XYZ file of C-alpha atoms in Angstrom:
706
model
C -16.491 244.668 -120.865
C -14.612 241.651 -122.174
C -16.631 239.206 -124.142
C -17.711 236.357 -121.909
C -17.035 232.816 -122.994
C -20.231 230.774 -122.774
C -18.404 227.599 -121.930
C -17.933 229.028 -118.401
C -21.691 229.391 -117.822
C -23.873 226.778 -116.124
C -27.668 227.143 -115.933
C -28.600 224.630 -113.279
C -31.513 223.790 -111.039
C -31.940 221.753 -107.889
C -34.892 219.371 -107.938
C -36.098 216.726 -105.507
C -38.851 215.300 -103.361
C -40.104 217.351 -100.376
C -37.555 217.583 -97.597
C -34.619 216.088 -99.491
C -32.667 219.252 -98.757
C -32.862 221.338 -101.962
C -32.979 224.738 -100.306
C -30.327 223.808 -97.714
C -28.049 222.662 -100.561
C -28.600 225.833 -102.598
C -27.937 227.868 -99.421
C -24.553 226.114 -99.022
C -23.713 226.650 -102.703
C -24.347 230.379 -102.237
C -22.168 230.421 -99.132
C -19.225 228.580 -100.627
C -19.333 230.659 -103.811
C -19.132 233.784 -101.638
C -22.602 235.009 -102.650
C -23.775 235.135 -99.042
C -21.680 235.385 -95.898
C -24.020 233.832 -93.418
C -25.807 230.551 -93.901
C -29.575 230.764 -93.473
C -31.491 227.659 -92.364
C -34.875 226.540 -93.666
C -36.168 225.479 -90.234
C -35.354 228.901 -88.797
C -37.079 230.635 -91.695
C -33.792 232.309 -92.666
C -32.981 230.671 -96.035
C -32.072 233.166 -98.759
C -33.922 231.305 -101.494
C -37.104 230.910 -99.440
C -37.917 234.608 -99.334
C -41.718 234.448 -99.223
C -43.274 234.751 -95.768
C -45.344 231.628 -96.484
C -42.152 229.702 -97.314
C -40.427 230.793 -94.143
C -43.368 229.900 -91.945
C -43.995 226.490 -93.433
C -40.383 225.553 -94.174
C -41.239 224.622 -97.764
C -40.322 226.116 -101.143
C -43.285 227.483 -103.104
C -41.775 229.539 -105.857
C -38.607 228.757 -107.776
C -36.019 231.402 -106.862
C -33.139 232.269 -109.209
C -29.699 233.572 -108.336
C -26.261 233.923 -109.903
C -22.984 232.925 -108.243
C -19.372 232.484 -109.361
C -17.086 229.511 -108.712
C -13.332 229.217 -109.163
C -12.391 225.912 -110.741
C -8.840 225.339 -111.984
C -7.684 228.688 -113.332
C -11.132 229.713 -114.574
C -14.141 231.428 -113.071
C -17.507 229.851 -113.819
C -20.865 231.629 -113.672
C -23.600 229.519 -112.090
C -27.195 230.585 -112.712
C -28.972 228.576 -110.046
C -32.704 227.931 -109.649
C -34.038 226.326 -106.456
C -37.328 224.554 -107.265
C -40.190 223.416 -104.973
C -40.647 219.756 -104.025
C -44.326 219.799 -103.206
C -46.508 218.321 -105.871
C -48.976 221.263 -105.813
C -46.239 223.483 -107.231
C -45.073 221.074 -109.887
C -45.525 223.767 -112.549
C -42.690 225.750 -110.946
C -40.409 222.775 -111.510
C -41.710 222.256 -115.037
C -41.056 225.783 -116.206
C -37.679 225.954 -114.516
C -36.526 222.724 -116.154
C -37.661 224.027 -119.530
C -34.987 226.726 -119.458
C -32.193 224.936 -117.593
C -29.260 223.144 -119.175
C -28.556 220.773 -116.304
C -29.917 219.863 -112.887
C -28.837 218.470 -109.526
C -31.275 215.722 -108.544
C -31.130 215.572 -104.765
C -32.093 212.423 -102.835
C -32.532 211.722 -99.163
C -30.044 209.003 -98.185
C -32.728 207.371 -96.019
C -35.894 207.915 -98.102
C -33.965 207.341 -101.417
C -36.116 207.588 -104.532
C -39.463 208.988 -103.336
C -42.654 209.612 -105.344
C -41.922 213.226 -106.193
C -38.309 212.319 -107.066
C -39.785 210.201 -109.865
C -42.079 213.018 -111.024
C -39.288 215.608 -111.282
C -36.968 213.072 -112.905
C -39.564 212.394 -115.612
C -40.007 216.157 -116.095
C -36.253 216.542 -116.599
C -36.255 213.636 -119.073
C -39.115 215.265 -120.995
C -37.001 218.375 -121.624
C -33.809 216.315 -122.124
C -32.003 217.885 -119.143
C -28.782 216.105 -118.032
C -28.532 215.300 -114.316
C -26.113 214.831 -111.455
C -27.361 212.787 -108.491
C -26.576 214.149 -105.060
C -27.384 211.875 -102.112
C -27.933 214.214 -99.190
C -28.460 213.647 -95.441
C -25.697 211.033 -95.123
C -25.578 211.854 -91.402
C -29.115 210.511 -90.762
C -29.783 207.177 -89.109
C -30.345 204.582 -91.832
C -28.423 206.509 -94.529
C -27.092 204.279 -97.302
C -25.426 205.797 -100.353
C -25.031 202.589 -102.359
C -28.652 201.543 -101.758
C -29.737 204.936 -103.060
C -27.555 204.524 -106.191
C -29.178 201.119 -106.750
C -32.623 202.642 -106.224
C -31.903 205.242 -108.945
C -31.077 202.372 -111.319
C -34.126 200.285 -110.355
C -36.826 202.933 -110.095
C -35.646 205.595 -112.526
C -33.884 203.362 -115.014
C -30.802 205.602 -115.006
C -27.193 204.497 -114.915
C -25.964 206.189 -111.752
C -22.154 206.169 -111.574
C -20.625 207.092 -108.176
C -17.830 209.667 -108.590
C -17.253 209.661 -104.833
C -18.000 207.284 -101.970
C -18.722 208.175 -98.325
C -16.320 207.721 -95.443
C -18.571 206.284 -92.741
C -22.321 206.879 -92.491
C -24.886 208.184 -90.022
C -23.125 209.879 -87.092
C -19.760 208.534 -88.307
C -20.023 210.253 -91.707
C -16.919 212.433 -91.842
C -16.249 212.973 -95.517
C -15.950 211.518 -99.006
C -13.375 209.825 -101.231
C -12.878 211.328 -104.671
C -12.694 208.233 -106.899
C -11.038 209.902 -109.873
C -8.142 211.393 -107.902
C -8.161 208.655 -105.216
C -8.272 211.394 -102.551
C -9.956 211.187 -99.172
C -11.514 214.474 -98.019
C -12.465 215.015 -94.387
C -14.818 217.881 -93.538
C -14.133 219.782 -90.367
C -17.020 220.896 -88.204
C -16.348 224.583 -88.683
C -18.779 226.556 -90.776
C -16.996 229.835 -90.111
C -14.540 229.142 -92.898
C -15.254 228.377 -96.513
C -12.466 225.819 -96.870
C -13.743 223.514 -94.138
C -12.026 220.383 -95.449
C -8.609 218.714 -95.480
C -7.041 215.823 -97.281
C -6.450 212.648 -95.254
C -5.006 209.220 -96.189
C -7.625 206.770 -97.533
C -8.832 204.622 -94.583
C -7.426 201.111 -94.867
C -10.780 199.419 -94.483
C -12.055 201.294 -97.591
C -9.065 200.682 -99.907
C -10.676 197.637 -101.589
C -14.001 199.423 -101.984
C -12.300 202.473 -103.527
C -10.612 200.305 -106.170
C -13.830 198.421 -106.925
C -15.881 201.580 -107.469
C -13.071 203.335 -109.314
C -12.861 200.444 -111.768
C -16.596 200.731 -112.361
C -16.261 204.483 -112.837
C -13.410 204.150 -115.357
C -15.353 201.451 -117.214
C -18.459 203.673 -117.394
C -16.277 206.548 -118.657
C -14.683 204.331 -121.309
C -18.128 203.245 -122.514
C -18.984 206.884 -123.248
C -16.035 207.355 -125.612
C -14.969 204.848 -128.265
C -11.323 205.938 -128.467
C -10.978 205.466 -124.720
C -12.575 202.052 -124.960
C -9.629 200.648 -126.850
C -7.197 202.275 -124.448
C -9.161 200.850 -121.517
C -8.992 197.288 -122.836
C -5.248 197.531 -123.196
C -4.666 199.003 -119.752
C -7.412 200.443 -117.507
C -4.812 202.410 -115.546
C -3.586 204.232 -118.673
C -6.628 206.554 -118.732
C -5.612 209.957 -117.420
C -7.652 212.052 -115.031
C -8.606 214.571 -117.747
C -9.650 211.791 -120.138
C -11.933 210.234 -117.521
C -13.531 213.615 -116.701
C -14.006 214.467 -120.405
C -15.605 211.057 -121.099
C -17.922 211.309 -118.066
C -18.930 214.776 -119.177
C -19.704 213.467 -122.651
C -21.805 210.630 -121.178
C -23.675 212.972 -118.805
C -24.558 215.453 -121.570
C -25.716 212.589 -123.812
C -27.850 211.407 -120.822
C -26.230 207.955 -120.857
C -24.965 208.236 -117.286
C -25.701 210.182 -114.103
C -22.631 210.974 -111.945
C -23.537 210.409 -108.282
C -21.948 211.978 -105.226
C -22.969 212.274 -101.577
C -22.802 214.614 -98.617
C -24.713 216.246 -95.839
C -25.625 219.807 -96.773
C -26.864 220.702 -93.323
C -23.558 219.559 -91.782
C -21.563 221.373 -94.548
C -20.084 218.189 -95.967
C -19.599 217.395 -99.639
C -21.016 220.611 -101.131
C -17.767 221.992 -102.608
C -17.191 218.671 -104.372
C -20.743 218.874 -105.717
C -20.103 222.352 -107.216
C -16.926 221.009 -108.822
C -19.003 218.158 -110.282
C -21.510 220.688 -111.685
C -18.725 222.532 -113.459
C -17.102 219.292 -114.638
C -20.069 217.342 -115.929
C -23.104 219.533 -116.553
C -23.414 221.225 -119.943
C -22.816 224.854 -120.801
C -25.233 226.545 -123.270
C -22.676 225.703 -125.987
C -22.882 221.991 -125.174
C -26.653 222.083 -125.419
C -26.243 223.690 -128.846
C -28.929 225.115 -131.091
C -32.496 225.030 -129.797
C -35.525 224.184 -131.958
C -37.738 227.097 -132.941
C -40.380 228.011 -135.532
C -39.985 230.862 -137.988
C -42.916 233.156 -137.114
C -43.306 234.369 -140.727
C -43.118 231.088 -142.651
C -44.050 228.558 -139.951
C -41.034 226.437 -140.889
C -38.774 224.795 -138.348
C -35.556 226.675 -137.657
C -32.984 226.760 -134.876
C -31.609 229.348 -132.482
C -27.852 229.220 -131.842
C -26.274 230.072 -128.468
C -24.160 232.983 -129.659
C -24.124 236.666 -128.738
C -23.611 237.653 -132.392
C -26.906 236.026 -133.502
C -30.296 237.896 -133.473
C -31.854 237.974 -129.989
C -34.354 235.255 -128.910
C -35.483 234.536 -125.382
C -38.224 232.605 -123.587
C -40.323 234.069 -120.781
C -40.619 231.220 -118.303
C -42.091 232.995 -115.314
C -43.962 236.165 -114.392
C -43.651 237.494 -110.848
C -45.064 240.583 -109.231
C -42.728 242.649 -107.122
C -44.259 245.353 -104.898
C -41.506 247.828 -105.800
C -40.659 247.229 -109.459
C -43.978 245.809 -110.692
C -44.189 242.869 -113.109
C -40.969 240.973 -113.492
C -40.636 238.710 -116.489
C -37.993 236.015 -116.034
C -36.287 235.451 -119.365
C -33.842 232.830 -120.557
C -31.816 234.304 -123.402
C -31.114 231.595 -125.985
C -29.267 233.710 -128.518
C -28.128 237.244 -129.251
C -27.606 240.335 -127.142
C -30.284 242.501 -125.528
C -29.682 245.985 -124.119
C -31.922 247.578 -121.494
C -34.152 250.272 -123.012
C -34.485 248.588 -126.449
C -37.520 247.088 -128.169
C -38.295 243.397 -128.760
C -41.095 241.585 -130.549
C -43.547 239.325 -128.726
C -44.349 236.665 -131.340
C -47.622 235.610 -129.641
C -49.196 239.049 -129.862
C -47.138 240.298 -132.817
C -46.552 243.550 -130.888
C -43.405 245.425 -129.979
C -42.538 245.678 -126.311
C -39.984 247.904 -124.629
C -37.540 246.356 -122.203
C -37.259 249.185 -119.698
C -34.772 247.586 -117.288
C -32.880 244.334 -116.945
C -31.949 242.702 -113.654
C -29.806 239.864 -112.493
C -31.828 238.124 -109.794
C -30.662 237.096 -106.380
C -33.704 235.399 -104.820
C -36.098 238.394 -104.494
C -33.400 241.089 -104.835
C -32.702 242.658 -108.198
C -29.276 243.806 -109.317
C -29.597 246.114 -112.368
C -27.567 245.090 -115.435
C -27.100 246.917 -118.761
C -27.520 243.977 -121.081
C -28.108 240.236 -121.284
C -26.518 237.740 -123.691
C -27.133 234.247 -124.989
C -27.102 231.609 -122.248
C -28.074 233.968 -119.418
C -31.110 234.086 -117.176
C -32.378 237.517 -116.149
C -35.523 239.396 -115.183
C -36.947 242.200 -117.329
C -39.350 245.009 -116.468
C -41.514 247.196 -118.631
C -43.617 244.727 -120.602
C -47.297 245.435 -121.025
C -48.679 242.142 -122.251
C -46.514 239.157 -121.537
C -47.412 235.639 -120.395
C -45.494 232.583 -119.273
C -44.250 230.701 -122.328
C -44.023 233.750 -124.652
C -41.066 234.186 -126.969
C -39.436 237.622 -127.223
C -37.047 238.194 -130.099
C -35.400 240.703 -132.442
C -37.986 242.512 -134.581
C -36.333 241.592 -137.861
C -35.955 237.874 -136.949
C -39.308 236.714 -135.556
C -39.078 233.172 -134.152
C -41.228 231.184 -131.729
C -39.495 228.930 -129.223
C -41.168 225.773 -128.027
C -43.686 226.798 -125.361
C -44.627 224.886 -122.228
C -47.708 222.820 -121.499
C -49.442 223.283 -118.183
C -51.774 220.842 -116.455
C -55.409 221.769 -115.822
C -56.369 222.700 -112.253
C -58.229 219.933 -110.384
C -59.713 221.661 -107.364
C -61.605 224.919 -106.879
C -63.023 227.059 -104.061
C -65.585 229.845 -104.172
C -64.327 233.144 -102.758
C -66.117 236.365 -101.948
C -64.759 239.640 -100.600
C -65.673 240.564 -97.024
C -66.307 244.265 -97.704
C -67.058 246.423 -100.737
C -63.541 247.856 -100.342
C -62.125 244.363 -100.828
C -64.273 243.841 -103.912
C -62.298 246.317 -105.998
C -58.983 244.938 -104.884
C -59.960 241.287 -105.352
C -60.273 241.401 -109.148
C -56.865 243.100 -109.543
C -55.150 240.719 -107.102
C -56.581 237.572 -108.723
C -55.608 238.774 -112.196
C -52.009 239.322 -111.003
C -51.833 235.887 -109.376
C -53.313 234.168 -112.453
C -50.701 235.942 -114.564
C -47.921 234.581 -112.347
C -49.182 231.039 -112.149
C -50.539 229.271 -115.260
C -52.057 226.460 -113.149
C -54.217 228.892 -111.197
C -57.446 229.982 -112.915
C -60.251 232.353 -111.993
C -63.823 231.927 -113.270
C -66.997 233.803 -112.539
C -70.141 231.734 -112.350
C -72.813 233.792 -114.095
C -75.683 231.918 -112.466
C -74.644 232.339 -108.866
C -72.414 235.369 -109.290
C -69.638 233.488 -107.400
C -65.969 233.831 -108.163
C -64.379 230.364 -108.270
C -60.585 230.022 -108.047
C -58.997 226.726 -109.090
C -55.551 225.236 -108.535
C -53.519 222.022 -108.241
C -54.346 221.069 -104.666
C -55.501 222.230 -101.224
C -52.064 223.602 -100.273
C -51.836 225.545 -103.548
C -55.164 227.310 -102.881
C -54.263 227.787 -99.236
C -51.121 229.713 -100.270
C -53.108 231.765 -102.810
C -55.638 232.829 -100.147
C -52.781 233.648 -97.759
C -51.070 235.768 -100.441
C -54.312 237.609 -101.166
C -54.497 238.580 -97.527
C -50.866 239.539 -96.984
C -49.613 240.886 -100.273
C -52.743 242.496 -101.592
C -54.583 243.257 -98.321
C -57.765 241.515 -99.495
C -59.888 239.821 -96.869
C -62.096 237.056 -98.257
C -64.567 234.409 -97.186
C -63.941 231.062 -98.823
C -66.336 228.217 -99.533
C -65.735 224.489 -99.289
C -63.357 222.992 -101.877
C -65.009 221.902 -105.100
C -63.795 219.291 -107.514
C -63.258 220.291 -111.145
C -65.395 217.696 -112.890
C -65.511 217.323 -116.660
C -68.110 215.846 -119.027
C -67.887 213.475 -121.970
C -70.225 211.731 -124.374
C -69.933 207.994 -124.942
C -71.824 207.235 -128.179
C -72.071 208.803 -131.638
C -75.373 210.378 -132.749
C -76.595 212.060 -135.903
C -78.564 215.256 -135.491
C -80.250 217.877 -137.632
C -80.524 221.418 -136.286
C -82.517 224.157 -138.003
C -82.257 227.658 -136.622
C -84.900 230.058 -137.849
C -85.736 233.477 -136.572
C -87.983 235.865 -138.349
C -88.312 239.419 -137.282
C -89.269 242.375 -139.372
C -86.770 242.717 -142.204
C -83.851 240.326 -142.455
C -84.183 237.151 -140.444
C -81.807 234.442 -139.307
C -81.509 231.028 -140.908
C -79.102 228.086 -140.629
C -79.568 224.366 -141.161
C -76.899 221.732 -140.395
C -76.777 217.935 -140.220
C -73.974 216.780 -137.951
C -72.578 213.629 -136.415
C -71.418 214.118 -132.823
C -69.406 211.516 -130.950
C -66.359 210.895 -128.695
C -63.029 212.116 -130.084
C -60.385 209.640 -131.278
C -58.045 208.337 -128.615
C -55.346 210.774 -127.565
C -57.138 213.748 -129.126
C -58.041 216.714 -126.911
C -60.226 219.672 -127.878
C -62.555 219.663 -130.877
C -61.864 217.199 -133.678
C -63.716 218.817 -136.594
C -64.356 217.272 -139.980
C -66.241 218.972 -142.830
C -67.806 216.621 -145.374
C -70.280 219.010 -147.014
C -70.296 218.580 -150.765
C -71.716 220.672 -153.582
C -71.774 223.990 -151.783
C -74.889 223.191 -149.672
C -73.233 225.287 -146.946
C -70.918 228.027 -148.291
C -67.254 227.617 -147.239
C -67.169 230.866 -145.287
C -69.773 229.501 -142.828
C -67.831 226.311 -141.957
C -65.366 228.025 -139.516
C -68.408 229.568 -137.762
C -69.887 226.100 -137.186
C -66.522 225.011 -135.763
C -66.366 228.096 -133.530
C -69.941 227.441 -132.311
C -69.044 223.930 -131.179
C -65.768 225.087 -129.581
C -67.652 227.713 -127.554
C -70.347 225.223 -126.539
C -67.761 222.731 -125.207
C -67.020 225.074 -122.295
C -70.348 224.024 -120.723
C -71.586 220.446 -120.970
C -75.250 219.426 -120.865
C -75.299 217.564 -117.533
C -73.975 220.051 -115.010
C -72.298 222.744 -117.102
C -68.745 221.354 -116.749
C -66.216 221.540 -119.584
C -66.232 218.862 -122.313
C -62.478 218.284 -122.923
C -62.777 216.417 -126.254
C -65.410 215.948 -128.968
C -65.606 214.785 -132.576
C -67.965 216.635 -134.904
C -68.495 215.764 -138.556
C -70.630 218.171 -140.616
C -72.454 215.969 -143.158
C -74.849 218.330 -144.895
C -77.092 221.330 -144.481
C -78.647 224.234 -146.288
C -78.659 228.021 -146.257
C -80.814 230.963 -147.258
C -79.274 233.445 -149.678
C -80.629 236.428 -147.710
C -81.243 235.346 -144.132
C -78.121 233.188 -143.534
C -75.051 234.796 -142.031
C -72.038 233.763 -139.956
C -73.702 234.340 -136.605
C -76.719 232.185 -137.575
C -74.490 229.194 -138.231
C -72.536 229.744 -135.016
C -75.762 229.847 -132.961
C -77.083 226.825 -134.872
C -73.921 224.839 -133.951
C -74.280 225.767 -130.267
C -77.929 224.634 -130.313
C -76.997 221.405 -132.112
C -74.481 220.646 -129.337
C -77.096 221.209 -126.648
C -79.800 219.158 -128.330
C -77.599 216.292 -129.569
C -75.374 215.635 -126.526
C -78.203 214.452 -124.205
C -78.908 211.696 -126.786
C -75.223 210.628 -126.898
C -75.222 209.171 -123.328
C -73.284 211.956 -121.594
C -71.284 211.015 -118.484
C -69.585 212.929 -115.723
C -65.784 212.543 -115.302
C -63.890 213.126 -112.056
C -60.168 213.634 -111.357
C -58.483 210.493 -110.033
C -55.360 211.011 -107.936
C -52.394 208.734 -107.627
C -51.802 208.344 -103.895
C -48.758 206.935 -102.160
C -48.853 206.281 -98.415
C -45.761 205.302 -96.411
C -46.747 203.788 -93.076
C -45.415 201.506 -90.315
C -46.724 197.945 -90.688
C -49.132 198.044 -87.706
C -51.386 200.727 -89.235
C -51.646 199.056 -92.614
C -55.086 197.452 -92.101
C -56.769 200.664 -90.919
C -55.308 202.741 -93.771
C -56.294 200.223 -96.475
C -59.807 199.963 -94.957
C -60.109 203.751 -95.021
C -58.950 203.896 -98.670
C -61.566 201.290 -99.630
C -64.246 203.450 -98.023
C -63.004 206.349 -100.180
C -63.533 204.322 -103.379
C -59.769 203.802 -103.582
C -58.289 201.210 -105.901
C -55.093 199.715 -104.446
C -52.494 199.024 -107.141
C -49.415 197.895 -105.268
C -47.892 197.342 -101.850
C -44.144 197.455 -101.303
C -41.825 197.442 -98.337
C -38.971 199.855 -97.694
C -35.603 198.756 -96.404
C -36.391 199.997 -92.903
C -39.572 197.924 -92.631
C -42.186 200.556 -93.480
C -44.916 199.686 -96.001
C -45.755 201.639 -99.147
C -49.350 201.602 -100.378
C -50.015 202.847 -103.925
C -53.603 203.536 -104.923
C -55.879 205.512 -107.230
C -58.415 207.554 -105.277
C -61.023 210.060 -106.521
C -60.144 213.607 -105.501
C -63.683 214.225 -104.212
C -63.029 211.653 -101.431
C -59.651 213.066 -100.440
C -60.457 216.359 -98.758
C -58.895 216.539 -95.340
C -57.186 213.182 -95.880
C -53.900 214.269 -94.324
C -55.627 214.870 -90.967
C -57.428 211.503 -91.084
C -54.165 209.730 -91.959
C -52.427 211.341 -88.998
C -55.197 210.167 -86.687
C -55.158 206.599 -88.031
C -51.378 206.255 -87.746
C -50.722 208.376 -84.623
C -48.926 210.843 -86.872
C -46.407 208.299 -88.213
C -47.670 207.839 -91.791
C -47.046 210.238 -94.651
C -48.754 210.577 -98.029
C -48.160 212.226 -101.396
C -50.818 212.729 -104.004
C -50.578 213.681 -107.691
C -53.227 214.021 -110.359
C -53.291 210.994 -112.675
C -56.334 210.889 -114.980
C -60.054 211.530 -115.349
C -62.482 208.657 -114.959
C -66.279 208.202 -115.110
C -68.232 208.946 -111.943
C -70.509 206.076 -110.779
C -74.136 206.747 -111.777
C -75.537 207.187 -108.223
C -72.877 209.744 -107.311
C -73.119 211.496 -110.686
C -76.813 212.082 -110.025
C -75.948 213.791 -106.707
C -73.289 216.017 -108.314
C -75.667 217.050 -111.123
C -78.470 217.865 -108.679
C -76.118 219.822 -106.465
C -74.821 221.872 -109.384
C -78.381 223.042 -110.173
C -77.253 223.667 -113.757
C -79.793 224.827 -116.299
C -78.740 225.237 -119.891
C -79.553 228.764 -121.050
C -81.089 228.987 -124.514
C -79.289 231.045 -127.085
C -81.082 234.141 -127.930
C -79.897 236.673 -130.326
């Protein structure tokens, strides 16, 4: 096989708010690239990328699906590795991990809704990973569609310089096509989805000639600003810039994240998609443009880099684990450098163990096409791994490196589940372990006191889907309890405490004595902040890590209601030991006891998750909705108006008050209001409510006994 040039590869994703048309757009891309021969629609449950039953029924994307397609541009063939991501906030982790491995993304906007709450979230996620973007304003055929208002909105709300590379001909029901500003070409789309080339060139409408020149001037100016040599040329004569120079400069600006090329269309009506694919090829980076990626040398711990070249040692990042009923565990891998053959061994730098890559697949939604090897810049799925998690680095055995992993948010809501029959009991543990493996934001805990299994996730919909998958995929029938909020605990003052642990049995006893200062951690610090100030060998050095471990273990269960303590500062001041009776375990137990005895004195408080809520409602229901939010302990931050007269209410509301809110909102607004909710921060629970939560939990701290 001829060596593939990486500059013809594009790893792209499609991200957007719910219902902006991500899946419909990716469906059209697959059709026009010849990957599929019949267009599937989301509302009919026939979309290729929405392959899960739950996705087809609900018309939403839950899991990010990957596929590969090829596009002819100029005389070259480009390989597009495309990932369609979910829009719903409960599945934000799917977007996060997809963006981590992508080189560029298509940010899709609804021409009527413009920049919506989740659009901002995904945009920030893309910025975090430094992913260049193209803006695609979809649904130009809807009533109230306005391309230029949407471009302005991107500037105002997202702070990005959106540069139109095309403008629409008409809008709403009169939207017939687009004008390519670089080539000054008007393209009309014909209502015929039976042919791939459903467009023709037409003369530029007279009424748009002035507008075309205005926007083209702005485009050329933006291009010139991205390249200094062109700047001089532009000042002399703006018309002297050639087509290729403008495209090259825009590409440079897009990759440097200075500008965002913006185009428009209506994916559902098959308008503007081919131009969008051209724009992807023109402006979004190839793996070569992204260049070397930061990594850590696993042996020395020093910073190194991984170059996008097939001749380099292999390094890849596992960004997703999925379970397929026929092939078992699929690990989605982005290859950053090197060449990997099926059937060879790689090193997992987290575990330090060798793993065999049994088979490699190119993915097409949930279908696997076997391939013999994978090279730098590609995205594939691998089978055969025994112990692999999301975020692991796999690499050549003789060049161990660790790529930058991903951070996942903590789950905020939990439900208790129990199997209906003893048959289900066996299956439940296996099924939950598989699901937790797939989804890092889904956790499973067993409550020792009650014997309950509690599953936690990012929201009600997230858990709803999990329960549905348990039933359908794994054949497990369960009873579920009411949703529970994942509270946390914190201490508010610093206390000094002495803990002596003594246990005398026949023979060797146990002894440990520590004096510690326990208080809130410094701002911005999560986990245990541990400081050892013991002088003069009063506690031998080998026991200090055991004290640290004791506190770390104890933080899993706070003193009020047994919830996790996310951050704590512990300073070991002094202590003593016994030359015979002291050992590592004694000091660990002593630290755990010190935590339990000292925290009640340090004014412990209960923390609850606070959600950022955004409600879009017609004016007449405003009063009722605000009144309802006040009853839910909501704190209203802002009220805005949209261009079509609807009102936007932004508020912080405790999650514990938000169960079933969607139904209440529908009732209050006769079904006309919509809301989106994302986790924002943890805040202290008011004392009267905290008392209720603590009593309800019935938590009793169990004494350590050896």
